[in-house]
CSV table of C-alpha atoms and ligand atoms in Angstrom, one decimal:
chain,number,residue,atom,x,y,z
A,559,UNK,CA,0.0,0.0,0.0
A,560,UNK,CA,1.3,3.4,-0.9
A,561,UNK,CA,0.3,6.9,0.1
A,562,UNK,CA,-0.2,8.9,-3.0
A,563,UNK,CA,-1.0,12.6,-3.4
A,564,UNK,CA,-2.8,13.8,-6.6
A,565,UNK,CA,-3.0,17.3,-7.9
A,566,UNK,CA,-5.0,18.2,-11.0
A,567,UNK,CA,-7.4,20.8,-12.4
A,568,UNK,CA,-10.6,19.8,-10.6
A,569,UNK,CA,-13.0,21.3,-13.1
A,570,UNK,CA,-14.6,19.5,-16.0
A,571,UNK,CA,-11.9,18.3,-18.5
A,572,UNK,CA,-10.2,15.2,-19.5
A,573,UNK,CA,-7.1,15.6,-17.4
A,574,UNK,CA,-9.3,16.1,-14.2
A,575,UNK,CA,-11.3,13.0,-15.2
A,576,UNK,CA,-8.2,10.8,-15.6
A,577,UNK,CA,-6.6,12.1,-12.4
A,578,UNK,CA,-9.8,11.5,-10.3
A,579,UNK,CA,-10.6,8.1,-11.9
A,580,UNK,CA,-7.0,7.0,-11.3
A,581,UNK,CA,-7.2,8.0,-7.7
A,582,UNK,CA,-10.5,6.2,-7.2
A,583,UNK,CA,-9.1,3.0,-8.9
A,584,UNK,CA,-5.9,3.1,-6.8
A,585,UNK,CA,-8.0,3.6,-3.6
A,586,UNK,CA,-10.0,0.5,-4.5
A,587,UNK,CA,-6.8,-1.4,-4.7
A,588,UNK,CA,-5.9,-0.4,-1.1
A,589,UNK,CA,-3.7,2.7,-1.7
A,590,UNK,CA,-4.3,5.8,0.4
A,591,UNK,CA,-5.1,8.7,-1.9
A,592,UNK,CA,-4.9,12.4,-1.0
A,593,UNK,CA,-6.3,14.9,-3.5
A,594,UNK,CA,-4.7,18.4,-3.2
A,595,UNK,CA,-6.7,20.7,-5.3
A,596,UNK,CA,-8.3,24.2,-5.4
A,597,UNK,CA,-11.8,22.6,-5.2
A,598,UNK,CA,-13.4,19.2,-5.0
A,599,UNK,CA,-12.7,17.3,-8.3
A,600,UNK,CA,-16.1,16.9,-10.0
A,601,UNK,CA,-15.9,13.1,-10.2
A,602,UNK,CA,-15.4,12.9,-6.4
A,603,UNK,CA,-19.0,13.7,-5.6
A,604,UNK,CA,-19.5,10.6,-3.4
A,605,UNK,CA,-17.7,9.2,-0.4
A,606,UNK,CA,-14.9,6.8,-1.4
A,607,UNK,CA,-12.9,4.7,1.1
A,608,UNK,CA,-9.2,5.6,1.2
A,609,UNK,CA,-9.7,8.9,-0.5
A,610,UNK,CA,-9.0,12.2,1.2
A,611,UNK,CA,-9.4,15.7,0.0
A,612,UNK,CA,-7.2,18.7,0.9
A,613,UNK,CA,-8.3,22.1,-0.3
A,614,UNK,CA,-5.7,24.7,-1.2
A,615,UNK,CA,-6.5,27.8,0.8
A,616,UNK,CA,-5.8,31.2,-0.6
A,617,UNK,CA,-5.0,34.3,1.5
A,618,UNK,CA,-6.2,37.5,-0.1
A,619,UNK,CA,-3.8,40.2,1.0
A,620,UNK,CA,-4.5,43.5,-0.8
A,621,UNK,CA,-0.8,43.9,-1.5
A,622,UNK,CA,-0.9,41.1,-4.1
A,623,UNK,CA,-2.3,42.2,-7.4
A,624,UNK,CA,-2.4,38.6,-8.4
A,625,UNK,CA,-2.9,36.2,-5.4
A,626,UNK,CA,-0.1,33.6,-5.6
A,627,UNK,CA,-2.1,30.5,-6.1
A,628,UNK,CA,0.9,28.4,-7.2
A,629,UNK,CA,2.7,29.2,-3.9
A,630,UNK,CA,-0.3,28.4,-1.8
A,631,UNK,CA,-0.6,25.1,-3.7
A,632,UNK,CA,3.1,24.3,-3.1
A,633,UNK,CA,2.7,25.1,0.6
A,634,UNK,CA,-0.4,22.8,0.9
A,635,UNK,CA,1.5,20.0,-0.9
A,636,UNK,CA,4.4,20.3,1.4
A,637,UNK,CA,2.1,20.3,4.4
A,638,UNK,CA,0.3,17.1,3.2
A,639,UNK,CA,3.6,15.4,2.2
A,640,UNK,CA,4.9,15.8,5.8
A,641,UNK,CA,1.7,15.2,7.7
A,642,UNK,CA,0.5,12.2,5.7
A,643,UNK,CA,4.0,10.9,4.9
A,644,UNK,CA,3.3,10.6,1.1
A,645,UNK,CA,5.4,8.3,-0.9
A,646,UNK,CA,4.4,9.8,-4.3
A,647,UNK,CA,2.9,13.1,-5.4
A,648,UNK,CA,1.4,12.6,-8.8
A,649,UNK,CA,0.7,15.9,-10.6
A,650,UNK,CA,-1.3,16.3,-13.8
A,651,UNK,CA,0.2,19.1,-16.0
A,652,UNK,CA,3.7,20.4,-15.9
A,653,UNK,CA,2.4,24.0,-15.8
A,654,UNK,CA,2.1,24.8,-12.9
A,655,UNK,CA,1.6,21.6,-11.0
A,656,UNK,CA,5.0,20.0,-11.6
A,657,UNK,CA,6.7,23.2,-10.6
A,658,UNK,CA,4.6,23.4,-7.4
A,659,UNK,CA,5.4,19.8,-6.6
A,660,UNK,CA,9.1,20.3,-7.0
A,661,UNK,CA,9.0,23.3,-4.7
A,662,UNK,CA,6.9,21.3,-2.2
A,663,UNK,CA,9.4,18.4,-2.4
A,664,UNK,CA,12.2,20.9,-1.6
A,665,UNK,CA,10.3,22.3,1.3
A,666,UNK,CA,9.0,19.1,2.9
A,667,UNK,CA,11.0,17.1,5.4
A,668,UNK,CA,9.5,13.8,4.4
A,669,UNK,CA,11.1,12.3,1.2
A,670,UNK,CA,8.6,12.1,-1.7
A,671,UNK,CA,8.8,11.3,-5.4
A,672,UNK,CA,7.2,13.5,-8.0
A,673,UNK,CA,5.4,11.9,-10.9
A,674,UNK,CA,4.2,14.3,-13.6
A,675,UNK,CA,1.6,13.4,-16.3
A,676,UNK,CA,1.6,15.6,-19.4
A,677,UNK,CA,-1.9,16.0,-20.9
A,678,UNK,CA,-1.2,18.3,-23.8
A,679,UNK,CA,-2.0,21.9,-23.7
A,680,UNK,CA,1.0,22.7,-21.4
A,681,UNK,CA,3.3,21.4,-24.2
A,682,UNK,CA,1.4,22.0,-27.4
A,683,UNK,CA,0.2,25.5,-26.5
A,684,UNK,CA,2.3,26.8,-23.6
A,685,UNK,CA,5.4,25.1,-24.8
A,686,UNK,CA,5.5,27.3,-27.9
A,687,UNK,CA,5.8,30.4,-25.6
A,688,UNK,CA,9.5,31.0,-25.2
A,689,UNK,CA,9.1,32.7,-21.8
A,690,UNK,CA,7.4,29.7,-20.3
A,691,UNK,CA,9.5,27.0,-22.1
A,692,UNK,CA,12.3,27.0,-19.5
A,693,UNK,CA,9.8,26.7,-16.6
A,694,UNK,CA,8.0,23.8,-18.3
A,695,UNK,CA,11.4,22.1,-19.1
A,696,UNK,CA,12.5,22.5,-15.4
A,697,UNK,CA,9.2,21.0,-14.2
A,698,UNK,CA,9.7,18.0,-16.5
A,699,UNK,CA,13.5,17.5,-16.0
A,700,UNK,CA,13.2,17.7,-12.2
A,701,UNK,CA,10.3,15.3,-11.8
A,702,UNK,CA,11.2,11.8,-10.7
A,703,UNK,CA,9.2,10.3,-13.5
A,704,UNK,CA,7.2,11.8,-16.4
A,705,UNK,CA,4.4,10.3,-18.4
A,706,UNK,CA,2.6,11.5,-21.6
A,707,UNK,CA,-0.9,10.4,-22.6
A,708,UNK,CA,0.1,9.5,-26.1
A,709,UNK,CA,3.2,8.7,-28.2
A,710,UNK,CA,2.5,11.8,-30.2
A,711,UNK,CA,2.6,14.0,-27.1
A,712,UNK,CA,5.8,12.3,-25.9
A,713,UNK,CA,7.5,13.1,-29.3
A,714,UNK,CA,6.2,16.6,-29.3
A,715,UNK,CA,7.5,17.3,-25.8
A,716,UNK,CA,11.0,16.0,-26.6
A,717,UNK,CA,11.0,18.2,-29.8
A,718,UNK,CA,9.3,21.4,-28.6
A,719,UNK,CA,10.7,21.7,-25.1
A,720,UNK,CA,14.0,20.1,-25.9
A,721,UNK,CA,13.8,17.4,-23.2
A,722,UNK,CA,16.5,14.9,-22.4
A,723,UNK,CA,14.5,13.0,-19.8
A,724,UNK,CA,12.9,9.7,-20.5
A,725,UNK,CA,9.1,10.0,-20.8
A,726,UNK,CA,6.8,7.0,-20.5
A,727,UNK,CA,3.7,6.8,-22.6
A,728,UNK,CA,0.7,5.7,-20.5
A,729,UNK,CA,-2.6,6.0,-22.3
A,730,UNK,CA,-5.8,7.3,-20.8
A,731,UNK,CA,-8.4,4.8,-19.7
A,732,UNK,CA,-12.1,4.4,-19.2
A,733,UNK,CA,-14.2,3.8,-16.1
A,734,UNK,CA,-16.0,0.8,-17.3
A,735,UNK,CA,-18.7,1.2,-14.7
A,736,UNK,CA,-19.8,4.4,-16.2
A,737,UNK,CA,-19.0,4.0,-19.9
A,738,UNK,CA,-20.5,0.9,-21.5
A,739,UNK,CA,-22.9,0.2,-24.4
A,740,UNK,CA,-26.5,0.9,-23.4
A,741,UNK,CA,-29.5,1.7,-25.4
A,742,UNK,CA,-30.5,5.3,-25.1
A,743,UNK,CA,-34.0,4.8,-26.4
A,744,UNK,CA,-35.7,6.4,-23.4
A,745,UNK,CA,-33.5,9.4,-23.5
A,746,UNK,CA,-34.0,9.9,-27.2
A,747,UNK,CA,-37.7,10.0,-26.5
A,748,UNK,CA,-37.2,12.6,-23.7
A,749,UNK,CA,-35.1,14.7,-26.1
A,750,UNK,CA,-37.9,14.3,-28.7
A,751,UNK,CA,-35.6,12.8,-31.3
A,752,UNK,CA,-37.2,10.7,-33.9
A,753,UNK,CA,-36.2,7.0,-33.7
A,754,UNK,CA,-35.1,7.1,-37.3
A,755,UNK,CA,-32.8,10.1,-36.9
A,756,UNK,CA,-29.0,9.4,-36.8
A,757,UNK,CA,-27.4,11.2,-33.9
A,758,UNK,CA,-24.0,12.8,-34.2
A,759,UNK,CA,-22.3,14.2,-31.1
A,760,UNK,CA,-19.4,16.4,-30.1
A,761,UNK,CA,-18.1,17.2,-26.6
A,762,UNK,CA,-15.6,19.9,-25.9
A,763,UNK,CA,-14.7,23.1,-24.1
A,764,UNK,CA,-15.5,25.1,-27.2
A,765,UNK,CA,-12.0,26.5,-27.5
A,766,UNK,CA,-10.8,27.6,-31.0
A,767,UNK,CA,-8.5,24.5,-31.2
A,768,UNK,CA,-11.6,22.3,-31.1
A,769,UNK,CA,-12.9,23.7,-34.5
A,770,UNK,CA,-16.5,23.3,-33.6
A,771,UNK,CA,-17.4,25.1,-36.8
A,772,UNK,CA,-16.0,22.1,-38.8
A,773,UNK,CA,-18.3,19.8,-36.8
A,774,UNK,CA,-21.3,21.9,-37.7
A,775,UNK,CA,-20.3,22.1,-41.4
A,776,UNK,CA,-19.7,18.4,-41.5
A,777,UNK,CA,-23.2,17.8,-40.0
A,778,UNK,CA,-24.8,20.2,-42.5
A,779,UNK,CA,-23.6,17.9,-45.4
A,780,UNK,CA,-24.7,14.8,-43.6
A,781,UNK,CA,-28.1,16.3,-42.7
A,782,UNK,CA,-28.8,17.1,-46.4
A,783,UNK,CA,-28.7,13.3,-47.1
A,784,UNK,CA,-29.8,11.6,-43.8
A,785,UNK,CA,-32.4,12.5,-41.2
A,786,UNK,CA,-30.1,13.4,-38.3
A,787,UNK,CA,-29.5,15.5,-35.3
A,788,UNK,CA,-26.2,17.0,-33.9
A,789,UNK,CA,-25.8,17.2,-30.1
A,790,UNK,CA,-23.2,19.7,-28.9
A,791,UNK,CA,-22.1,19.3,-25.3
A,792,UNK,CA,-19.9,21.8,-23.4
A,793,UNK,CA,-19.4,25.5,-23.2
A,794,UNK,CA,-16.5,27.9,-23.8
A,795,UNK,CA,-15.2,30.9,-25.8
A,796,UNK,CA,-16.6,29.9,-29.2
A,797,UNK,CA,-20.1,28.9,-27.9
A,798,UNK,CA,-22.0,32.1,-29.0
A,799,UNK,CA,-20.2,32.2,-32.4
A,800,UNK,CA,-21.3,28.6,-33.0
A,801,UNK,CA,-24.9,29.3,-32.0
A,802,UNK,CA,-24.8,32.1,-34.6
A,803,UNK,CA,-23.3,29.9,-37.2
A,804,UNK,CA,-26.0,27.2,-36.7
A,805,UNK,CA,-28.7,29.9,-37.1
A,806,UNK,CA,-27.1,31.3,-40.2
A,807,UNK,CA,-27.1,27.8,-41.8
A,808,UNK,CA,-30.8,27.4,-40.9
A,809,UNK,CA,-30.0,24.3,-38.7
A,810,UNK,CA,-31.5,25.6,-35.5
A,811,UNK,CA,-34.0,22.7,-35.3
A,812,UNK,CA,-31.4,20.0,-36.0
A,813,UNK,CA,-28.5,21.1,-33.8
A,814,UNK,CA,-29.0,21.0,-30.0
A,815,UNK,CA,-26.7,22.9,-27.7
A,816,UNK,CA,-26.8,21.0,-24.4
A,817,UNK,CA,-24.2,23.1,-22.5
A,818,UNK,CA,-22.0,21.6,-19.8
A,819,UNK,CA,-23.1,18.1,-18.7
A,820,UNK,CA,-21.7,16.0,-15.9
A,821,UNK,CA,-23.2,12.7,-17.0
A,822,UNK,CA,-22.1,12.5,-20.6
A,823,UNK,CA,-22.2,8.7,-20.6
A,824,UNK,CA,-26.0,8.8,-20.6
A,825,UNK,CA,-26.1,11.1,-23.6
A,826,UNK,CA,-23.4,9.1,-25.4
A,827,UNK,CA,-25.6,6.0,-25.1
A,828,UNK,CA,-28.0,7.4,-27.6
A,829,UNK,CA,-25.5,8.6,-30.2
A,830,UNK,CA,-24.4,7.0,-33.4
A,831,UNK,CA,-21.2,8.8,-34.1
A,832,UNK,CA,-18.7,11.1,-32.3
A,833,UNK,CA,-16.9,13.9,-34.0
A,834,UNK,CA,-13.6,15.4,-32.8
A,835,UNK,CA,-12.1,17.5,-35.6
A,836,UNK,CA,-9.6,19.5,-33.5
A,837,UNK,CA,-6.3,21.1,-34.7
A,838,UNK,CA,-4.5,20.1,-31.5
A,839,UNK,CA,-5.4,17.0,-29.4
A,840,UNK,CA,-2.9,15.1,-27.4
A,841,UNK,CA,-5.3,12.1,-26.9
A,842,UNK,CA,-9.0,12.9,-27.3
A,843,UNK,CA,-10.6,11.3,-24.2
A,844,UNK,CA,-14.1,12.0,-25.5
A,845,UNK,CA,-13.5,9.7,-28.4
A,846,UNK,CA,-12.5,6.9,-26.1
A,847,UNK,CA,-15.5,7.6,-23.8
A,848,UNK,CA,-17.8,7.3,-26.9
A,849,UNK,CA,-16.1,4.2,-28.1
A,850,UNK,CA,-16.5,2.5,-24.7
A,851,UNK,CA,-20.3,3.2,-25.2
A,852,UNK,CA,-20.2,1.5,-28.6
A,853,UNK,CA,-20.0,4.7,-30.5
A,854,UNK,CA,-17.4,5.0,-33.2
A,855,UNK,CA,-15.7,8.4,-34.0
A,856,UNK,CA,-14.3,10.5,-36.8
A,857,UNK,CA,-11.2,12.4,-35.7
A,858,UNK,CA,-8.5,14.5,-37.4
A,859,UNK,CA,-5.1,13.3,-38.2
A,860,UNK,CA,-3.7,15.3,-35.4
A,861,UNK,CA,-1.8,14.6,-32.2
A,862,UNK,CA,-2.8,11.4,-30.4
A,863,UNK,CA,-6.1,10.9,-32.2
A,864,UNK,CA,-4.8,8.3,-34.6
A,865,UNK,CA,-3.5,6.3,-31.6
A,866,UNK,CA,-7.1,6.2,-30.2
A,867,UNK,CA,-9.1,5.7,-33.5
A,868,UNK,CA,-8.0,3.1,-36.0
A,869,UNK,CA,-9.0,4.2,-39.5
A,870,UNK,CA,-11.7,2.1,-41.1
A,871,UNK,CA,-11.9,-0.2,-38.1
A,872,UNK,CA,-13.0,1.8,-35.1
A,873,UNK,CA,-13.8,5.0,-36.9
A,874,UNK,CA,-12.3,7.3,-39.5
A,875,UNK,CA,-9.3,9.7,-39.6
A,876,UNK,CA,-9.5,12.8,-41.8
A,877,UNK,CA,-7.1,15.6,-42.5
A,878,UNK,CA,-7.6,18.8,-40.6
A,879,UNK,CA,-10.4,21.0,-42.1
A,880,UNK,CA,-11.5,18.3,-44.6
A,881,UNK,CA,-15.2,18.5,-43.7
A,882,UNK,CA,-16.3,17.0,-47.0
A,883,UNK,CA,-14.3,13.8,-46.3
A,884,UNK,CA,-15.6,13.7,-42.7
A,885,UNK,CA,-19.2,14.0,-44.0
A,886,UNK,CA,-18.5,11.3,-46.6
A,887,UNK,CA,-17.3,8.8,-44.0
A,888,UNK,CA,-20.2,9.7,-41.7
A,889,UNK,CA,-22.7,9.1,-44.5
A,890,UNK,CA,-20.9,5.8,-45.5
A,891,UNK,CA,-21.3,4.6,-41.9
A,892,UNK,CA,-24.7,5.9,-40.9
A,893,UNK,CA,-26.5,4.7,-44.0
A,894,UNK,CA,-25.3,1.1,-43.6
A,895,UNK,CA,-26.7,-0.5,-40.5
A,896,UNK,CA,-24.5,-3.7,-40.8
A,897,UNK,CA,-21.4,-1.5,-41.0
A,898,UNK,CA,-22.6,0.5,-38.0
A,899,UNK,CA,-23.1,-2.7,-36.0
A,900,UNK,CA,-19.7,-4.0,-37.1
A,901,UNK,CA,-17.9,-0.7,-36.0
A,902,UNK,CA,-19.9,-0.6,-32.8
A,903,UNK,CA,-18.6,-4.0,-31.8
A,904,UNK,CA,-15.1,-3.2,-32.9
A,905,UNK,CA,-14.9,-0.1,-30.8
A,906,UNK,CA,-15.9,-1.7,-27.5
A,907,UNK,CA,-13.4,-4.6,-28.2
A,908,UNK,CA,-10.7,-2.1,-29.0
A,909,UNK,CA,-11.3,-0.2,-25.8
A,910,UNK,CA,-11.3,-3.4,-23.8
A,911,UNK,CA,-8.0,-4.5,-25.3
A,912,UNK,CA,-6.0,-1.3,-25.2
A,913,UNK,CA,-7.6,1.1,-22.8
A,914,UNK,CA,-9.0,-1.0,-20.0
A,915,UNK,CA,-8.7,0.6,-16.6
A,916,UNK,CA,-7.0,-2.4,-15.0
A,917,UNK,CA,-4.3,-2.4,-17.6
A,918,UNK,CA,-3.5,1.3,-17.4
A,919,UNK,CA,-3.7,1.5,-13.6
A,920,UNK,CA,-1.3,-1.4,-13.4
A,921,UNK,CA,1.1,0.6,-15.6
A,922,UNK,CA,0.9,3.6,-13.2
A,923,UNK,CA,1.5,1.3,-10.2
A,924,UNK,CA,4.5,-0.2,-11.9
A,925,UNK,CA,5.9,3.3,-12.5
A,926,UNK,CA,5.4,4.2,-8.8
A,927,UNK,CA,7.3,1.0,-7.8
A,928,UNK,CA,10.1,1.8,-10.2
A,929,UNK,CA,10.5,5.4,-9.0
A,930,UNK,CA,10.5,4.4,-5.3
A,931,UNK,CA,13.0,1.6,-6.0
A,932,UNK,CA,15.3,4.0,-7.9
A,933,UNK,CA,15.1,6.4,-5.0
A,934,UNK,CA,16.3,3.7,-2.6
A,935,UNK,CA,19.3,2.8,-4.8
A,936,UNK,CA,20.3,6.5,-5.1
B,183,LIG,O1,-9.0,19.5,-24.4
B,183,LIG,C1,-8.8,20.4,-23.5
B,183,LIG,O2,-8.7,21.5,-23.8
B,183,LIG,C2,-8.9,19.9,-22.1
B,183,LIG,C3,-7.6,19.2,-21.7
B,183,LIG,C4,-7.7,18.9,-20.2
B,183,LIG,O3,-6.9,19.4,-19.4
B,183,LIG,O4,-8.5,18.0,-19.8
B,183,LIG,O5,-7.5,18.0,-22.4
B,183,LIG,C5,-6.2,17.5,-22.6
B,183,LIG,O6,-6.1,16.3,-21.8
B,183,LIG,C6,-7.0,15.3,-22.1
B,183,LIG,C7,-6.8,14.1,-21.1
B,183,LIG,O7,-5.5,13.6,-21.2
B,183,LIG,C8,-6.8,14.8,-23.5
B,183,LIG,O8,-7.8,13.8,-23.8
B,183,LIG,C9,-7.0,16.0,-24.5
B,183,LIG,O9,-6.7,15.5,-25.8
B,183,LIG,C10,-6.1,17.1,-24.1
B,183,LIG,N1,-6.4,18.3,-24.9
B,183,LIG,C11,-5.6,18.8,-25.9
B,183,LIG,O10,-4.5,18.2,-26.1
B,183,LIG,C12,-6.1,20.0,-26.6
């Protein structure tokens, strides 16, 4: 049994989901888990045995124009490391969490190992910023172990941030108790969607990199040929532009904006196809969540997406911005029920084989063992 601290962004988002689900799985296996975050991670809504939550407290002195959250986090981490005698502090994102973890390790009296998981945007977006690059590099180089959620992200990190350190690839995984194939007939009825309509779905934080407009444009072509609906889940900077785009295309009745949703699995259950046409995506957890529910996806040939979706087997890969090709694949699949069934079976099998929670959690445990052993030798 190990004592493991976890820091992540607690709000809705793939990295928070993975960090929280990993903590819950490790707790089920008997480890003691301490979440150190700014607020309760949204997937920790119930009571879980072996799971503890430590909130980062902020002091608001008028002298600070910007309250130093990162330092408050580091102080809380050091406090929890010493009081709970943590073996491992597993932080999600180099910026700023790895830096805070390293500072906390320096401050704490109890020896702790820092494991950093890279999820993407800290490298693919912040890593481009030359003022932040040395900070990100320091966070990575000084961690005791570093993982990336895809081979593509590992490669990009080495190239963009000029990293010498070994980075392990550990893929994201699925909570099988929540994401599994179910028939969403009842929900379809509640949403007043005709049983004959094909349902396409997209889930994101509506940032520009997600290219939600490409999703809507793809849907427009599909909708001209097949009775269909598009469900858009999430909220973010591009939301109102997308509402306007839908209205301009005259698709108001066909496109449903559902906003932020906590229980996406229920909605995925009634979908036929997931679309993720981003210009940056280190993994694309929403594709995996859909696949676990038996829903194939169309994704761009970008970042880690082709590591999640196998072209022509568990979905389709298109070049960035090629909405015509995306629509052609969608029509090919959705107008052939045998093919849809075949893909639906293939995706669940693919998830079970490569992204099962047990397999991935074992990989993290093996990494923790390795890091602790290396520490003893040193
Ligand atoms: O996609 C986002 O903007 C959210 C971000 C996050 O912090 O959750 O997602 C990143 O981490 C996810 C979990 O590993 C990945 O599935 C997403 O692909 C990754 N996003 C990007 O690379 C843009």
